[in-house]
Amino acid sequence: MIQLVVSILLYFVIFFGIAFILNMLLRRTWLMAFLYPIVVLIIVDNISTWEYFKAPVEAFSEAFSRLMQITPVDIGILAAGFAGTIVSGFVIKLLRKSGYQMF
C-alpha cells in the first residue's frame, strides 16, 4: 500500500516537473497534456520504437492490447501523472497571469 501511495505521488511530481519545464521553454501551456497518451503508450507497450516503423500494424495492435490489460492500480498511477501535467498547465497560466514571464 505504501508503494502505491509513493508511486502515485512520484508520477504526479515527475510529470508536473516535466510539463512545467516544457511549458516554460516552449511556451505551449497544454503541450505535455496532449503528449501524455503517447508517453503512456511508450511506458506500457514494452515494444521497441523501431518496431513501429518496421511493422506498424502489428506494433500498434500489440501496444493497444497491452494497454487494455493494465490493472486498476496502474491506471491510478498513470492518472496521477496526467493530473500532474494538467496541474502544471494551470500553474503556468496562473503564474503568467500574475505577471511572471518565464523565458
CSV table of N, CA, C and O in Angstrom, one decimal:
chain,number,residue,atom,x,y,z
A,1,MET,N,0.8,-1.2,0.0
A,1,MET,CA,0.0,0.0,0.0
A,1,MET,C,0.9,1.3,0.0
A,1,MET,O,0.5,2.2,-0.7
A,2,ILE,N,2.0,1.2,0.7
A,2,ILE,CA,2.9,2.4,0.8
A,2,ILE,C,3.5,2.6,-0.6
A,2,ILE,O,3.6,3.8,-1.0
A,3,GLN,N,3.8,1.5,-1.3
A,3,GLN,CA,4.4,1.7,-2.6
A,3,GLN,C,3.4,2.3,-3.6
A,3,GLN,O,3.8,3.1,-4.4
A,4,LEU,N,2.1,2.0,-3.4
A,4,LEU,CA,1.1,2.7,-4.3
A,4,LEU,C,1.1,4.2,-4.0
A,4,LEU,O,1.1,5.0,-5.0
A,5,VAL,N,1.1,4.6,-2.8
A,5,VAL,CA,1.0,6.0,-2.5
A,5,VAL,C,2.2,6.7,-3.0
A,5,VAL,O,2.2,7.8,-3.6
A,6,VAL,N,3.4,6.1,-2.8
A,6,VAL,CA,4.7,6.7,-3.2
A,6,VAL,C,4.7,6.8,-4.7
A,6,VAL,O,5.1,7.8,-5.3
A,7,SER,N,4.2,5.7,-5.4
A,7,SER,CA,4.2,5.7,-6.9
A,7,SER,C,3.3,6.8,-7.4
A,7,SER,O,3.6,7.5,-8.4
A,8,ILE,N,2.1,6.9,-6.8
A,8,ILE,CA,1.2,8.0,-7.3
A,8,ILE,C,1.8,9.4,-7.1
A,8,ILE,O,1.8,10.2,-8.0
A,9,LEU,N,2.4,9.6,-5.9
A,9,LEU,CA,3.0,10.9,-5.6
A,9,LEU,C,4.2,11.1,-6.6
A,9,LEU,O,4.3,12.2,-7.1
A,10,LEU,N,5.0,10.1,-6.8
A,10,LEU,CA,6.1,10.2,-7.7
A,10,LEU,C,5.8,10.6,-9.1
A,10,LEU,O,6.3,11.5,-9.7
A,11,TYR,N,4.8,9.9,-9.6
A,11,TYR,CA,4.3,10.1,-11.0
A,11,TYR,C,3.8,11.5,-11.1
A,11,TYR,O,4.0,12.2,-12.1
A,12,PHE,N,3.0,12.0,-10.1
A,12,PHE,CA,2.4,13.3,-10.1
A,12,PHE,C,3.6,14.4,-10.2
A,12,PHE,O,3.6,15.3,-11.0
A,13,VAL,N,4.5,14.2,-9.3
A,13,VAL,CA,5.6,15.2,-9.2
A,13,VAL,C,6.5,15.2,-10.5
A,13,VAL,O,6.9,16.2,-11.0
A,14,ILE,N,6.8,14.0,-10.9
A,14,ILE,CA,7.7,13.9,-12.1
A,14,ILE,C,7.0,14.5,-13.3
A,14,ILE,O,7.7,15.3,-14.0
A,15,PHE,N,5.8,14.2,-13.6
A,15,PHE,CA,5.1,14.7,-14.8
A,15,PHE,C,4.8,16.2,-14.6
A,15,PHE,O,4.7,16.9,-15.6
A,16,PHE,N,4.5,16.6,-13.4
A,16,PHE,CA,4.3,18.0,-13.1
A,16,PHE,C,5.6,18.8,-13.5
A,16,PHE,O,5.6,19.8,-14.2
A,17,GLY,N,6.8,18.3,-13.1
A,17,GLY,CA,8.0,18.9,-13.4
A,17,GLY,C,8.4,18.9,-14.8
A,17,GLY,O,8.8,20.0,-15.4
A,18,ILE,N,8.2,17.8,-15.5
A,18,ILE,CA,8.5,17.7,-16.9
A,18,ILE,C,7.6,18.7,-17.7
A,18,ILE,O,8.0,19.4,-18.6
A,19,ALA,N,6.3,18.7,-17.4
A,19,ALA,CA,5.4,19.6,-18.1
A,19,ALA,C,5.7,21.0,-17.8
A,19,ALA,O,5.6,21.9,-18.7
A,20,PHE,N,6.0,21.3,-16.6
A,20,PHE,CA,6.3,22.7,-16.2
A,20,PHE,C,7.6,23.2,-17.0
A,20,PHE,O,7.5,24.3,-17.5
A,21,ILE,N,8.6,22.4,-17.1
A,21,ILE,CA,9.8,22.8,-17.8
A,21,ILE,C,9.5,22.9,-19.3
A,21,ILE,O,9.9,23.9,-19.9
A,22,LEU,N,8.7,22.0,-19.9
A,22,LEU,CA,8.3,22.1,-21.3
A,22,LEU,C,7.5,23.4,-21.5
A,22,LEU,O,7.6,24.1,-22.5
A,23,ASN,N,6.6,23.7,-20.6
A,23,ASN,CA,5.8,24.9,-20.7
A,23,ASN,C,6.6,26.1,-20.7
A,23,ASN,O,6.3,27.1,-21.4
A,24,MET,N,7.6,26.2,-19.8
A,24,MET,CA,8.4,27.3,-19.7
A,24,MET,C,9.3,27.5,-21.0
A,24,MET,O,9.4,28.6,-21.5
A,25,LEU,N,9.9,26.4,-21.4
A,25,LEU,CA,10.8,26.5,-22.6
A,25,LEU,C,10.1,26.7,-23.9
A,25,LEU,O,10.5,27.5,-24.7
A,26,LEU,N,9.0,26.0,-24.1
A,26,LEU,CA,8.3,26.1,-25.4
A,26,LEU,C,7.1,27.0,-25.4
A,26,LEU,O,6.6,27.3,-26.5
A,27,ARG,N,6.7,27.5,-24.3
A,27,ARG,CA,5.6,28.4,-24.1
A,27,ARG,C,4.3,27.8,-24.8
A,27,ARG,O,3.5,28.5,-25.4
A,28,ARG,N,4.1,26.5,-24.6
A,28,ARG,CA,2.9,25.8,-25.1
A,28,ARG,C,2.3,25.2,-23.8
A,28,ARG,O,2.8,24.2,-23.3
A,29,THR,N,1.3,25.9,-23.3
A,29,THR,CA,0.8,25.5,-22.0
A,29,THR,C,0.3,24.1,-21.9
A,29,THR,O,0.5,23.4,-20.9
A,30,TRP,N,-0.4,23.6,-22.9
A,30,TRP,CA,-1.0,22.3,-22.8
A,30,TRP,C,-0.3,21.2,-23.6
A,30,TRP,O,-0.9,20.1,-23.9
A,31,LEU,N,0.9,21.5,-24.0
A,31,LEU,CA,1.7,20.5,-24.9
A,31,LEU,C,1.8,19.1,-24.2
A,31,LEU,O,1.5,18.1,-24.9
A,32,MET,N,2.3,19.1,-23.0
A,32,MET,CA,2.5,17.8,-22.4
A,32,MET,C,1.2,17.1,-22.1
A,32,MET,O,1.2,15.8,-22.1
A,33,ALA,N,0.1,17.8,-21.9
A,33,ALA,CA,-1.2,17.1,-21.7
A,33,ALA,C,-1.6,16.4,-23.0
A,33,ALA,O,-2.2,15.3,-22.9
A,34,PHE,N,-1.2,16.9,-24.1
A,34,PHE,CA,-1.5,16.3,-25.4
A,34,PHE,C,-0.5,15.1,-25.7
A,34,PHE,O,-0.9,14.2,-26.4
A,35,LEU,N,0.7,15.3,-25.3
A,35,LEU,CA,1.7,14.2,-25.5
A,35,LEU,C,1.6,13.1,-24.5
A,35,LEU,O,2.2,12.0,-24.7
A,36,TYR,N,0.9,13.3,-23.4
A,36,TYR,CA,0.9,12.3,-22.3
A,36,TYR,C,0.4,10.9,-22.8
A,36,TYR,O,0.9,9.9,-22.4
A,37,PRO,N,-0.7,10.8,-23.6
A,37,PRO,CA,-1.1,9.5,-24.1
A,37,PRO,C,0.0,8.7,-24.8
A,37,PRO,O,0.1,7.5,-24.7
A,38,ILE,N,0.8,9.5,-25.6
A,38,ILE,CA,2.0,8.8,-26.3
A,38,ILE,C,3.0,8.3,-25.2
A,38,ILE,O,3.5,7.2,-25.4
A,39,VAL,N,3.2,9.1,-24.2
A,39,VAL,CA,4.2,8.7,-23.2
A,39,VAL,C,3.6,7.4,-22.4
A,39,VAL,O,4.4,6.5,-22.2
A,40,VAL,N,2.3,7.4,-22.2
A,40,VAL,CA,1.7,6.2,-21.5
A,40,VAL,C,1.9,5.0,-22.4
A,40,VAL,O,2.2,3.9,-21.9
A,41,LEU,N,1.7,5.2,-23.7
A,41,LEU,CA,1.8,4.1,-24.6
A,41,LEU,C,3.2,3.5,-24.6
A,41,LEU,O,3.5,2.3,-24.6
A,42,ILE,N,4.2,4.4,-24.6
A,42,ILE,CA,5.6,4.0,-24.5
A,42,ILE,C,5.9,3.3,-23.2
A,42,ILE,O,6.7,2.3,-23.2
A,43,ILE,N,5.3,3.7,-22.1
A,43,ILE,CA,5.6,3.1,-20.8
A,43,ILE,C,5.0,1.7,-20.8
A,43,ILE,O,5.6,0.7,-20.3
A,44,VAL,N,3.8,1.5,-21.4
A,44,VAL,CA,3.0,0.3,-21.2
A,44,VAL,C,3.4,-0.7,-22.3
A,44,VAL,O,3.4,-1.9,-22.0
A,45,ASP,N,3.7,-0.3,-23.5
A,45,ASP,CA,3.8,-1.3,-24.6
A,45,ASP,C,4.9,-2.3,-24.6
A,45,ASP,O,4.7,-3.4,-25.0
A,46,ASN,N,6.1,-1.9,-24.0
A,46,ASN,CA,7.2,-2.8,-24.0
A,46,ASN,C,7.6,-3.3,-25.4
A,46,ASN,O,8.0,-4.5,-25.6
A,47,ILE,N,7.5,-2.4,-26.3
A,47,ILE,CA,7.9,-2.7,-27.7
A,47,ILE,C,9.0,-1.7,-28.1
A,47,ILE,O,8.9,-0.5,-27.7
A,48,SER,N,10.0,-2.1,-28.9
A,48,SER,CA,11.0,-1.2,-29.4
A,48,SER,C,10.3,-0.2,-30.3
A,48,SER,O,9.4,-0.5,-31.1
A,49,THR,N,10.9,1.0,-30.2
A,49,THR,CA,10.3,2.1,-31.1
A,49,THR,C,10.5,1.8,-32.6
A,49,THR,O,9.7,2.2,-33.4
A,50,TRP,N,11.6,1.1,-32.9
A,50,TRP,CA,11.9,0.7,-34.3
A,50,TRP,C,10.8,-0.2,-34.8
A,50,TRP,O,10.5,-0.1,-36.0
A,51,GLU,N,10.1,-1.0,-34.0
A,51,GLU,CA,9.0,-1.9,-34.5
A,51,GLU,C,7.9,-1.1,-35.0
A,51,GLU,O,7.1,-1.6,-35.9
A,52,TYR,N,7.6,0.1,-34.5
A,52,TYR,CA,6.5,1.0,-35.0
A,52,TYR,C,6.8,1.4,-36.5
A,52,TYR,O,5.8,1.7,-37.2
A,53,PHE,N,8.0,1.4,-36.9
A,53,PHE,CA,8.4,1.8,-38.3
A,53,PHE,C,8.5,0.5,-39.2
A,53,PHE,O,8.2,0.6,-40.3
A,54,LYS,N,9.0,-0.6,-38.6
A,54,LYS,CA,9.2,-1.8,-39.4
A,54,LYS,C,7.8,-2.5,-39.7
A,54,LYS,O,7.6,-2.9,-40.8
A,55,ALA,N,7.0,-2.6,-38.6
A,55,ALA,CA,5.7,-3.3,-38.8
A,55,ALA,C,4.7,-2.5,-37.9
A,55,ALA,O,4.3,-2.9,-36.8
A,56,PRO,N,4.2,-1.4,-38.5
A,56,PRO,CA,3.3,-0.6,-37.7
A,56,PRO,C,2.0,-1.2,-37.3
A,56,PRO,O,1.5,-1.0,-36.1
A,57,VAL,N,1.4,-2.0,-38.1
A,57,VAL,CA,0.1,-2.6,-37.8
A,57,VAL,C,0.2,-3.5,-36.6
A,57,VAL,O,-0.5,-3.5,-35.7
A,58,GLU,N,1.2,-4.4,-36.7
A,58,GLU,CA,1.4,-5.4,-35.6
A,58,GLU,C,1.8,-4.7,-34.3
A,58,GLU,O,1.4,-5.1,-33.2
A,59,ALA,N,2.7,-3.7,-34.4
A,59,ALA,CA,3.2,-3.0,-33.2
A,59,ALA,C,2.1,-2.2,-32.5
A,59,ALA,O,1.9,-2.3,-31.3
A,60,PHE,N,1.2,-1.5,-33.3
A,60,PHE,CA,0.1,-0.8,-32.7
A,60,PHE,C,-0.9,-1.8,-32.1
A,60,PHE,O,-1.5,-1.5,-31.1
A,61,SER,N,-1.1,-2.8,-32.8
A,61,SER,CA,-2.1,-3.8,-32.3
A,61,SER,C,-1.6,-4.4,-31.0
A,61,SER,O,-2.4,-4.5,-30.0
A,62,GLU,N,-0.3,-4.8,-30.9
A,62,GLU,CA,0.2,-5.3,-29.7
A,62,GLU,C,0.2,-4.3,-28.6
A,62,GLU,O,-0.1,-4.6,-27.4
A,63,ALA,N,0.5,-3.0,-28.9
A,63,ALA,CA,0.6,-2.0,-27.9
A,63,ALA,C,-0.8,-1.7,-27.3
A,63,ALA,O,-1.0,-1.6,-26.1
A,64,PHE,N,-1.8,-1.7,-28.1
A,64,PHE,CA,-3.2,-1.4,-27.6
A,64,PHE,C,-3.7,-2.6,-26.9
A,64,PHE,O,-4.5,-2.5,-26.0
A,65,SER,N,-3.3,-3.8,-27.3
A,65,SER,CA,-3.8,-5.0,-26.5
A,65,SER,C,-3.1,-5.0,-25.1
A,65,SER,O,-3.8,-5.3,-24.1
A,66,ARG,N,-1.9,-4.6,-25.0
A,66,ARG,CA,-1.2,-4.5,-23.7
A,66,ARG,C,-1.8,-3.3,-22.9
A,66,ARG,O,-1.9,-3.4,-21.7
A,67,LEU,N,-2.2,-2.3,-23.6
A,67,LEU,CA,-2.8,-1.1,-22.9
A,67,LEU,C,-4.1,-1.5,-22.2
A,67,LEU,O,-4.5,-1.1,-21.2
A,68,MET,N,-4.9,-2.4,-22.9
A,68,MET,CA,-6.1,-2.9,-22.3
A,68,MET,C,-6.0,-3.9,-21.2
A,68,MET,O,-6.9,-4.2,-20.5
A,69,GLN,N,-4.7,-4.4,-21.0
A,69,GLN,CA,-4.5,-5.3,-19.9
A,69,GLN,C,-3.9,-4.7,-18.6
A,69,GLN,O,-3.7,-5.5,-17.7
A,70,ILE,N,-3.8,-3.4,-18.6
A,70,ILE,CA,-3.3,-2.8,-17.4
A,70,ILE,C,-4.3,-2.9,-16.2
A,70,ILE,O,-5.5,-2.9,-16.4
A,71,THR,N,-3.8,-2.9,-15.0
A,71,THR,CA,-4.6,-3.1,-13.8
A,71,THR,C,-5.1,-1.7,-13.3
A,71,THR,O,-4.6,-0.7,-13.7
A,72,PRO,N,-6.2,-1.8,-12.5
A,72,PRO,CA,-6.7,-0.5,-11.9
A,72,PRO,C,-5.6,0.3,-11.1
A,72,PRO,O,-5.6,1.5,-11.1
A,73,VAL,N,-4.7,-0.4,-10.5
A,73,VAL,CA,-3.6,0.2,-9.8
A,73,VAL,C,-2.7,1.0,-10.8
A,73,VAL,O,-2.4,2.2,-10.5
A,74,ASP,N,-2.4,0.4,-11.9
A,74,ASP,CA,-1.6,1.1,-12.9
A,74,ASP,C,-2.4,2.3,-13.5
A,74,ASP,O,-1.8,3.3,-13.8
A,75,ILE,N,-3.6,2.1,-13.7
A,75,ILE,CA,-4.5,3.2,-14.2
A,75,ILE,C,-4.4,4.4,-13.2
A,75,ILE,O,-4.3,5.6,-13.6
A,76,GLY,N,-4.5,4.1,-11.9
A,76,GLY,CA,-4.4,5.2,-10.9
A,76,GLY,C,-3.1,5.9,-10.9
A,76,GLY,O,-3.0,7.1,-10.8
A,77,ILE,N,-2.0,5.1,-11.1
A,77,ILE,CA,-0.7,5.7,-11.1
A,77,ILE,C,-0.5,6.6,-12.3
A,77,ILE,O,0.0,7.7,-12.3
A,78,LEU,N,-0.9,6.1,-13.5
A,78,LEU,CA,-0.8,6.8,-14.7
A,78,LEU,C,-1.8,8.1,-14.7
A,78,LEU,O,-1.4,9.1,-15.3
A,79,ALA,N,-2.9,7.9,-14.1
A,79,ALA,CA,-3.8,9.1,-13.9
A,79,ALA,C,-3.2,10.2,-13.1
A,79,ALA,O,-3.4,11.4,-13.3
A,80,ALA,N,-2.4,9.8,-12.1
A,80,ALA,CA,-1.7,10.8,-11.3
A,80,ALA,C,-0.7,11.5,-12.1
A,80,ALA,O,-0.6,12.8,-11.9
A,81,GLY,N,-0.1,10.9,-13.0
A,81,GLY,CA,0.9,11.6,-13.9
A,81,GLY,C,0.1,12.5,-14.8
A,81,GLY,O,0.6,13.7,-15.0
A,82,PHE,N,-1.0,12.1,-15.3
A,82,PHE,CA,-1.8,13.0,-16.2
A,82,PHE,C,-2.3,14.2,-15.4
A,82,PHE,O,-2.3,15.3,-15.8
A,83,ALA,N,-2.7,14.0,-14.1
A,83,ALA,CA,-3.1,15.1,-13.2
A,83,ALA,C,-2.0,16.0,-13.0
A,83,ALA,O,-2.2,17.3,-13.0
A,84,GLY,N,-0.8,15.5,-12.9
A,84,GLY,CA,0.4,16.4,-12.8
A,84,GLY,C,0.6,17.3,-14.0
A,84,GLY,O,0.9,18.5,-13.8
A,85,THR,N,0.4,16.8,-15.2
A,85,THR,CA,0.5,17.6,-16.4
A,85,THR,C,-0.6,18.7,-16.4
A,85,THR,O,-0.3,19.8,-16.8
A,86,ILE,N,-1.8,18.3,-16.0
A,86,ILE,CA,-2.9,19.3,-16.0
A,86,ILE,C,-2.7,20.4,-15.0
A,86,ILE,O,-2.8,21.6,-15.3
A,87,VAL,N,-2.3,20.0,-13.8
A,87,VAL,CA,-2.0,21.0,-12.7
A,87,VAL,C,-0.9,21.9,-13.2
A,87,VAL,O,-0.9,23.1,-12.9
A,88,SER,N,0.1,21.4,-13.8
A,88,SER,CA,1.2,22.2,-14.3
A,88,SER,C,0.7,23.2,-15.3
A,88,SER,O,1.2,24.4,-15.2
A,89,GLY,N,-0.2,22.9,-16.2
A,89,GLY,CA,-0.7,23.9,-17.1
A,89,GLY,C,-1.4,25.0,-16.4
A,89,GLY,O,-1.3,26.2,-16.7
A,90,PHE,N,-2.2,24.6,-15.4
A,90,PHE,CA,-2.9,25.7,-14.6
A,90,PHE,C,-2.0,26.5,-13.8
A,90,PHE,O,-2.2,27.8,-13.7
A,91,VAL,N,-0.9,26.0,-13.3
A,91,VAL,CA,0.1,26.7,-12.5
A,91,VAL,C,0.8,27.7,-13.4
A,91,VAL,O,1.0,28.9,-13.1
A,92,ILE,N,1.2,27.3,-14.6
A,92,ILE,CA,1.9,28.1,-15.6
A,92,ILE,C,0.9,29.3,-16.0
A,92,ILE,O,1.3,30.4,-16.0
A,93,LYS,N,-0.3,29.0,-16.3
A,93,LYS,CA,-1.3,30.0,-16.6
A,93,LYS,C,-1.5,31.0,-15.5
A,93,LYS,O,-1.5,32.2,-15.7
A,94,LEU,N,-1.5,30.5,-14.3
A,94,LEU,CA,-1.7,31.4,-13.1
A,94,LEU,C,-0.4,32.3,-12.9
A,94,LEU,O,-0.6,33.5,-12.7
A,95,LEU,N,0.7,31.7,-13.1
A,95,LEU,CA,2.0,32.5,-12.9
A,95,LEU,C,2.1,33.5,-14.0
A,95,LEU,O,2.5,34.7,-13.8
A,96,ARG,N,1.7,33.2,-15.2
A,96,ARG,CA,1.8,34.2,-16.3
A,96,ARG,C,0.8,35.3,-16.1
A,96,ARG,O,1.1,36.5,-16.4
A,97,LYS,N,-0.4,34.9,-15.6
A,97,LYS,CA,-1.4,35.9,-15.3
A,97,LYS,C,-1.0,36.9,-14.2
A,97,LYS,O,-1.4,38.0,-14.2
A,98,SER,N,-0.2,36.3,-13.3
A,98,SER,CA,0.2,37.1,-12.1
A,98,SER,C,1.4,38.0,-12.5
A,98,SER,O,1.9,38.7,-11.6
A,99,GLY,N,1.9,37.9,-13.7
A,99,GLY,CA,3.0,38.8,-14.2
A,99,GLY,C,4.3,38.2,-14.3
A,99,GLY,O,5.3,38.9,-14.7
A,100,TYR,N,4.5,36.9,-14.0
A,100,TYR,CA,5.8,36.3,-14.1
A,100,TYR,C,6.0,35.8,-15.6
A,100,TYR,O,5.2,35.1,-16.1
A,101,GLN,N,7.0,36.4,-16.2
A,101,GLN,CA,7.3,36.0,-17.6
A,101,GLN,C,8.5,35.0,-17.5
A,101,GLN,O,9.6,35.3,-17.3
A,102,MET,N,8.1,33.7,-17.7
A,102,MET,CA,9.2,32.7,-17.7
A,102,MET,C,9.7,32.5,-19.1
A,102,MET,O,9.0,32.0,-20.0
A,103,PHE,N,10.9,32.8,-19.3
A,103,PHE,CA,11.7,32.7,-20.5
A,103,PHE,C,10.8,33.3,-21.6
A,103,PHE,O,10.6,33.4,-22.5
